Amino acid sequence: MSVDRVRDRLVLLGSKGGPALRPGGPWPSSSLLELGGRTIVVDCGLGVTRGLVDAGINLKTLDLIFITHLHSDHVLELGPLIHTAWTAGLANQVSVYGPSGTADYWRHFCQAMEFDIDIRIVDEGRPDIRELVSVAEFGEGAVLEESGLKVTALRVDHPPVTDCFALRFEHDGKSVVFSSDTAFFPPLADFARGADILVHEAMLEQGIERLVVRTANGARLREHLLASHSFAEEAGRIASDAGVKRLVLNHLIPADDPEIGEADWIAAVRKTWSGDLTIARDGLVVGLEHDPEKWEPVFGKDHA
Ligand SMILES: [Zn+2]
Ligand SMILES: [Zn+2]
């Protein structure tokens, strides 16, 4: 393999579902997709900036950011990520794609940070961050087609949020699909048809009750989870129906219950999915080579 060869990979930066943080536990939702030479960030939950830096990304090269929906565990750190990249010397345009409301979020973030932004422009001679960022709001269908990279969106089932989108990234015959947050949603199988990787959210039935007990508004939480998210078995069914090459269970609920281990996730999803499987952990790298001999996780444990 030549040194300048572009290496496509997916890095799961934050693998838990929901906004809560617990000691030593995983971070909320964010992923890095390096595909066709592009650096693509999918969702910006808390921890995304640290995750990108730890994955070896130079923040100055920040390029494309996609937000699947405006729940805080997917968007809370969007502004801080771009701002941190800006103070690191961001020189190129950053394109942010998100649902309706994303432009408002960005405008208000810049307002909230106005003192710091204005003072750094004067004091450090930085370009105006507001001019370095373009925000495009998307709906269902084609989102972006640029230099061989094609991105499409499918509205999924995540009540009460209506603007919540699965995303499909394609380049040079490779494809990666993110389910975003969704209840079991059969049309996702068509959308994810034949993908190299399907990153699907998942929860585990036996973990939900314990989660509900230790949370203040437990009954409401249970109601929300059941109406708006998928069980691991359901994620496996989508992967099987879609005929994807690898299923990655992500946005895990619960993600930090000491009683729940990887074996529990594997046991649940194996009822409906017999193919290649990865249970997400923060920092886990999944390679995207077609040739199985060239497929190699850089670090972390993989479940073939
Ligand atoms: Zn979420
Ligand atoms: Zn959500």
JSON list of C-alpha atoms in Angstrom, two decimals, residues 139-265:
[
{"chain": "A", "resi": 139, "resn": "GLY", "atom": "CA", "xyz": [-34.84, 17.64, 3.90]},
{"chain": "A", "resi": 140, "resn": "GLU", "atom": "CA", "xyz": [-35.41, 14.16, 2.53]},
{"chain": "A", "resi": 141, "resn": "GLY", "atom": "CA", "xyz": [-33.60, 13.21, -0.69]},
{"chain": "A", "resi": 142, "resn": "ALA", "atom": "CA", "xyz": [-30.36, 14.45, -2.23]},
{"chain": "A", "resi": 143, "resn": "VAL", "atom": "CA", "xyz": [-28.25, 16.49, 0.19]},
{"chain": "A", "resi": 144, "resn": "LEU", "atom": "CA", "xyz": [-24.90, 16.85, -1.56]},
{"chain": "A", "resi": 145, "resn": "GLU", "atom": "CA", "xyz": [-23.13, 15.66, -4.68]},
{"chain": "A", "resi": 146, "resn": "GLU", "atom": "CA", "xyz": [-19.57, 16.92, -4.97]},
{"chain": "A", "resi": 147, "resn": "SER", "atom": "CA", "xyz": [-16.31, 15.46, -6.35]},
{"chain": "A", "resi": 148, "resn": "GLY", "atom": "CA", "xyz": [-17.71, 11.93, -6.40]},
{"chain": "A", "resi": 149, "resn": "LEU", "atom": "CA", "xyz": [-19.18, 12.12, -2.90]},
{"chain": "A", "resi": 150, "resn": "LYS", "atom": "CA", "xyz": [-22.92, 11.63, -2.81]},
{"chain": "A", "resi": 151, "resn": "VAL", "atom": "CA", "xyz": [-25.02, 12.16, 0.32]},
{"chain": "A", "resi": 152, "resn": "THR", "atom": "CA", "xyz": [-28.72, 11.37, 0.61]},
{"chain": "A", "resi": 153, "resn": "ALA", "atom": "CA", "xyz": [-31.18, 11.64, 3.50]},
{"chain": "A", "resi": 154, "resn": "LEU", "atom": "CA", "xyz": [-34.20, 9.64, 4.61]},
{"chain": "A", "resi": 155, "resn": "ARG", "atom": "CA", "xyz": [-36.65, 10.95, 7.19]},
{"chain": "A", "resi": 156, "resn": "VAL", "atom": "CA", "xyz": [-36.85, 8.37, 9.99]},
{"chain": "A", "resi": 157, "resn": "ASP", "atom": "CA", "xyz": [-39.29, 7.75, 12.85]},
{"chain": "A", "resi": 158, "resn": "HIS", "atom": "CA", "xyz": [-38.14, 9.62, 15.97]},
{"chain": "A", "resi": 159, "resn": "PRO", "atom": "CA", "xyz": [-41.16, 11.27, 17.59]},
{"chain": "A", "resi": 160, "resn": "PRO", "atom": "CA", "xyz": [-41.72, 13.97, 18.64]},
{"chain": "A", "resi": 161, "resn": "VAL", "atom": "CA", "xyz": [-38.84, 15.13, 16.40]},
{"chain": "A", "resi": 162, "resn": "THR", "atom": "CA", "xyz": [-40.05, 15.20, 12.79]},
{"chain": "A", "resi": 163, "resn": "ASP", "atom": "CA", "xyz": [-36.85, 16.49, 11.17]},
{"chain": "A", "resi": 164, "resn": "CYS", "atom": "CA", "xyz": [-34.65, 13.51, 11.92]},
{"chain": "A", "resi": 165, "resn": "PHE", "atom": "CA", "xyz": [-32.73, 11.95, 9.05]},
{"chain": "A", "resi": 166, "resn": "ALA", "atom": "CA", "xyz": [-30.78, 8.82, 8.27]},
{"chain": "A", "resi": 167, "resn": "LEU", "atom": "CA", "xyz": [-27.82, 9.64, 6.01]},
{"chain": "A", "resi": 168, "resn": "ARG", "atom": "CA", "xyz": [-26.19, 7.63, 3.25]},
{"chain": "A", "resi": 169, "resn": "PHE", "atom": "CA", "xyz": [-22.64, 8.50, 2.12]},
{"chain": "A", "resi": 170, "resn": "GLU", "atom": "CA", "xyz": [-21.33, 7.05, -1.14]},
{"chain": "A", "resi": 171, "resn": "HIS", "atom": "CA", "xyz": [-18.01, 7.40, -2.90]},
{"chain": "A", "resi": 172, "resn": "ASP", "atom": "CA", "xyz": [-16.37, 5.24, -5.55]},
{"chain": "A", "resi": 173, "resn": "GLY", "atom": "CA", "xyz": [-18.59, 2.23, -4.87]},
{"chain": "A", "resi": 174, "resn": "LYS", "atom": "CA", "xyz": [-18.27, 2.43, -1.10]},
{"chain": "A", "resi": 175, "resn": "SER", "atom": "CA", "xyz": [-21.19, 3.35, 1.10]},
{"chain": "A", "resi": 176, "resn": "VAL", "atom": "CA", "xyz": [-21.85, 4.03, 4.76]},
{"chain": "A", "resi": 177, "resn": "VAL", "atom": "CA", "xyz": [-25.32, 4.58, 6.21]},
{"chain": "A", "resi": 178, "resn": "PHE", "atom": "CA", "xyz": [-26.18, 6.13, 9.58]},
{"chain": "A", "resi": 179, "resn": "SER", "atom": "CA", "xyz": [-29.66, 5.39, 10.92]},
{"chain": "A", "resi": 180, "resn": "SER", "atom": "CA", "xyz": [-29.67, 8.40, 13.25]},
{"chain": "A", "resi": 181, "resn": "ASP", "atom": "CA", "xyz": [-32.20, 8.02, 16.09]},
{"chain": "A", "resi": 182, "resn": "THR", "atom": "CA", "xyz": [-35.23, 6.03, 15.05]},
{"chain": "A", "resi": 183, "resn": "ALA", "atom": "CA", "xyz": [-37.83, 3.54, 16.14]},
{"chain": "A", "resi": 184, "resn": "PHE", "atom": "CA", "xyz": [-37.90, 0.34, 14.05]},
{"chain": "A", "resi": 185, "resn": "PHE", "atom": "CA", "xyz": [-38.34, 1.78, 10.56]},
{"chain": "A", "resi": 186, "resn": "PRO", "atom": "CA", "xyz": [-38.56, -0.79, 7.72]},
{"chain": "A", "resi": 187, "resn": "PRO", "atom": "CA", "xyz": [-37.95, 1.77, 4.88]},
{"chain": "A", "resi": 188, "resn": "LEU", "atom": "CA", "xyz": [-34.40, 2.08, 6.25]},
{"chain": "A", "resi": 189, "resn": "ALA", "atom": "CA", "xyz": [-33.65, -1.34, 4.74]},
{"chain": "A", "resi": 190, "resn": "ASP", "atom": "CA", "xyz": [-34.16, -0.02, 1.20]},
{"chain": "A", "resi": 191, "resn": "PHE", "atom": "CA", "xyz": [-32.22, 3.13, 2.02]},
{"chain": "A", "resi": 192, "resn": "ALA", "atom": "CA", "xyz": [-29.29, 1.09, 3.38]},
{"chain": "A", "resi": 193, "resn": "ARG", "atom": "CA", "xyz": [-29.42, -1.52, 0.58]},
{"chain": "A", "resi": 194, "resn": "GLY", "atom": "CA", "xyz": [-26.03, -3.16, 0.05]},
{"chain": "A", "resi": 195, "resn": "ALA", "atom": "CA", "xyz": [-24.10, -0.64, 2.16]},
{"chain": "A", "resi": 196, "resn": "ASP", "atom": "CA", "xyz": [-20.60, -1.55, 3.31]},
{"chain": "A", "resi": 197, "resn": "ILE", "atom": "CA", "xyz": [-21.47, -0.36, 6.80]},
{"chain": "A", "resi": 198, "resn": "LEU", "atom": "CA", "xyz": [-24.79, 0.34, 8.49]},
{"chain": "A", "resi": 199, "resn": "VAL", "atom": "CA", "xyz": [-24.39, 2.28, 11.73]},
{"chain": "A", "resi": 200, "resn": "HIS", "atom": "CA", "xyz": [-27.68, 1.69, 13.53]},
{"chain": "A", "resi": 201, "resn": "GLU", "atom": "CA", "xyz": [-28.83, 2.91, 16.91]},
{"chain": "A", "resi": 202, "resn": "ALA", "atom": "CA", "xyz": [-29.74, 0.26, 19.45]},
{"chain": "A", "resi": 203, "resn": "MET", "atom": "CA", "xyz": [-31.13, -0.27, 22.92]},
{"chain": "A", "resi": 204, "resn": "LEU", "atom": "CA", "xyz": [-31.23, -3.36, 25.06]},
{"chain": "A", "resi": 205, "resn": "GLU", "atom": "CA", "xyz": [-34.50, -4.36, 26.66]},
{"chain": "A", "resi": 206, "resn": "GLN", "atom": "CA", "xyz": [-33.07, -5.67, 29.94]},
{"chain": "A", "resi": 207, "resn": "GLY", "atom": "CA", "xyz": [-31.10, -2.47, 30.43]},
{"chain": "A", "resi": 208, "resn": "ILE", "atom": "CA", "xyz": [-34.02, -0.09, 29.96]},
{"chain": "A", "resi": 209, "resn": "GLU", "atom": "CA", "xyz": [-35.77, -0.95, 33.24]},
{"chain": "A", "resi": 210, "resn": "ARG", "atom": "CA", "xyz": [-32.63, -0.34, 35.30]},
{"chain": "A", "resi": 211, "resn": "LEU", "atom": "CA", "xyz": [-32.04, 2.90, 33.43]},
{"chain": "A", "resi": 212, "resn": "VAL", "atom": "CA", "xyz": [-35.60, 4.01, 34.13]},
{"chain": "A", "resi": 213, "resn": "VAL", "atom": "CA", "xyz": [-35.23, 3.25, 37.85]},
{"chain": "A", "resi": 214, "resn": "ARG", "atom": "CA", "xyz": [-32.10, 5.39, 38.28]},
{"chain": "A", "resi": 215, "resn": "THR", "atom": "CA", "xyz": [-33.53, 8.33, 36.31]},
{"chain": "A", "resi": 216, "resn": "ALA", "atom": "CA", "xyz": [-35.74, 10.96, 37.95]},
{"chain": "A", "resi": 217, "resn": "ASN", "atom": "CA", "xyz": [-38.53, 11.07, 35.32]},
{"chain": "A", "resi": 218, "resn": "GLY", "atom": "CA", "xyz": [-38.41, 7.33, 34.66]},
{"chain": "A", "resi": 219, "resn": "ALA", "atom": "CA", "xyz": [-41.92, 6.70, 33.34]},
{"chain": "A", "resi": 220, "resn": "ARG", "atom": "CA", "xyz": [-41.70, 9.49, 30.74]},
{"chain": "A", "resi": 221, "resn": "LEU", "atom": "CA", "xyz": [-38.25, 8.29, 29.74]},
{"chain": "A", "resi": 222, "resn": "ARG", "atom": "CA", "xyz": [-39.47, 4.74, 29.18]},
{"chain": "A", "resi": 223, "resn": "GLU", "atom": "CA", "xyz": [-42.34, 6.06, 27.03]},
{"chain": "A", "resi": 224, "resn": "HIS", "atom": "CA", "xyz": [-39.93, 8.13, 24.91]},
{"chain": "A", "resi": 225, "resn": "LEU", "atom": "CA", "xyz": [-37.45, 5.28, 24.47]},
{"chain": "A", "resi": 226, "resn": "LEU", "atom": "CA", "xyz": [-40.06, 2.77, 23.34]},
{"chain": "A", "resi": 227, "resn": "ALA", "atom": "CA", "xyz": [-41.70, 5.18, 20.89]},
{"chain": "A", "resi": 228, "resn": "SER", "atom": "CA", "xyz": [-38.56, 6.68, 19.41]},
{"chain": "A", "resi": 229, "resn": "HIS", "atom": "CA", "xyz": [-35.73, 4.13, 19.46]},
{"chain": "A", "resi": 230, "resn": "SER", "atom": "CA", "xyz": [-34.94, 0.62, 18.21]},
{"chain": "A", "resi": 231, "resn": "PHE", "atom": "CA", "xyz": [-34.01, -2.53, 20.05]},
{"chain": "A", "resi": 232, "resn": "ALA", "atom": "CA", "xyz": [-30.82, -4.31, 18.98]},
{"chain": "A", "resi": 233, "resn": "GLU", "atom": "CA", "xyz": [-32.94, -7.10, 17.45]},
{"chain": "A", "resi": 234, "resn": "GLU", "atom": "CA", "xyz": [-34.72, -4.52, 15.30]},
{"chain": "A", "resi": 235, "resn": "ALA", "atom": "CA", "xyz": [-31.43, -3.01, 14.13]},
{"chain": "A", "resi": 236, "resn": "GLY", "atom": "CA", "xyz": [-30.35, -6.54, 13.15]},
{"chain": "A", "resi": 237, "resn": "ARG", "atom": "CA", "xyz": [-33.54, -7.03, 11.17]},
{"chain": "A", "resi": 238, "resn": "ILE", "atom": "CA", "xyz": [-32.93, -3.83, 9.18]},
{"chain": "A", "resi": 239, "resn": "ALA", "atom": "CA", "xyz": [-29.33, -4.93, 8.47]},
{"chain": "A", "resi": 240, "resn": "SER", "atom": "CA", "xyz": [-30.50, -8.37, 7.29]},
{"chain": "A", "resi": 241, "resn": "ASP", "atom": "CA", "xyz": [-33.26, -6.94, 5.09]},
{"chain": "A", "resi": 242, "resn": "ALA", "atom": "CA", "xyz": [-30.82, -4.41, 3.61]},
{"chain": "A", "resi": 243, "resn": "GLY", "atom": "CA", "xyz": [-28.10, -6.98, 2.96]},
{"chain": "A", "resi": 244, "resn": "VAL", "atom": "CA", "xyz": [-25.36, -4.73, 4.33]},
{"chain": "A", "resi": 245, "resn": "LYS", "atom": "CA", "xyz": [-21.80, -5.98, 4.68]},
{"chain": "A", "resi": 246, "resn": "ARG", "atom": "CA", "xyz": [-21.32, -4.91, 8.30]},
{"chain": "A", "resi": 247, "resn": "LEU", "atom": "CA", "xyz": [-23.63, -3.76, 11.09]},
{"chain": "A", "resi": 248, "resn": "VAL", "atom": "CA", "xyz": [-22.32, -1.37, 13.72]},
{"chain": "A", "resi": 249, "resn": "LEU", "atom": "CA", "xyz": [-24.53, -1.02, 16.80]},
{"chain": "A", "resi": 250, "resn": "ASN", "atom": "CA", "xyz": [-24.18, 2.54, 18.06]},
{"chain": "A", "resi": 251, "resn": "HIS", "atom": "CA", "xyz": [-26.00, 5.16, 20.18]},
{"chain": "A", "resi": 252, "resn": "LEU", "atom": "CA", "xyz": [-26.22, 2.43, 22.80]},
{"chain": "A", "resi": 253, "resn": "ILE", "atom": "CA", "xyz": [-28.92, 2.64, 25.47]},
{"chain": "A", "resi": 254, "resn": "PRO", "atom": "CA", "xyz": [-27.84, 1.84, 28.09]},
{"chain": "A", "resi": 255, "resn": "ALA", "atom": "CA", "xyz": [-24.18, 2.43, 27.31]},
{"chain": "A", "resi": 256, "resn": "ASP", "atom": "CA", "xyz": [-22.73, 2.56, 30.79]},
{"chain": "A", "resi": 257, "resn": "ASP", "atom": "CA", "xyz": [-24.57, -0.04, 32.86]},
{"chain": "A", "resi": 258, "resn": "PRO", "atom": "CA", "xyz": [-21.98, -2.29, 34.54]},
{"chain": "A", "resi": 259, "resn": "GLU", "atom": "CA", "xyz": [-24.48, -5.15, 34.31]},
{"chain": "A", "resi": 260, "resn": "ILE", "atom": "CA", "xyz": [-24.57, -4.91, 30.50]},
{"chain": "A", "resi": 261, "resn": "GLY", "atom": "CA", "xyz": [-21.57, -6.05, 28.48]},
{"chain": "A", "resi": 262, "resn": "GLU", "atom": "CA", "xyz": [-20.74, -6.57, 24.80]},
{"chain": "A", "resi": 263, "resn": "ALA", "atom": "CA", "xyz": [-21.83, -10.19, 25.07]},
{"chain": "A", "resi": 264, "resn": "ASP", "atom": "CA", "xyz": [-25.38, -9.03, 25.89]},
{"chain": "A", "resi": 265, "resn": "TRP", "atom": "CA", "xyz": [-25.52, -6.81, 22.80]}
]
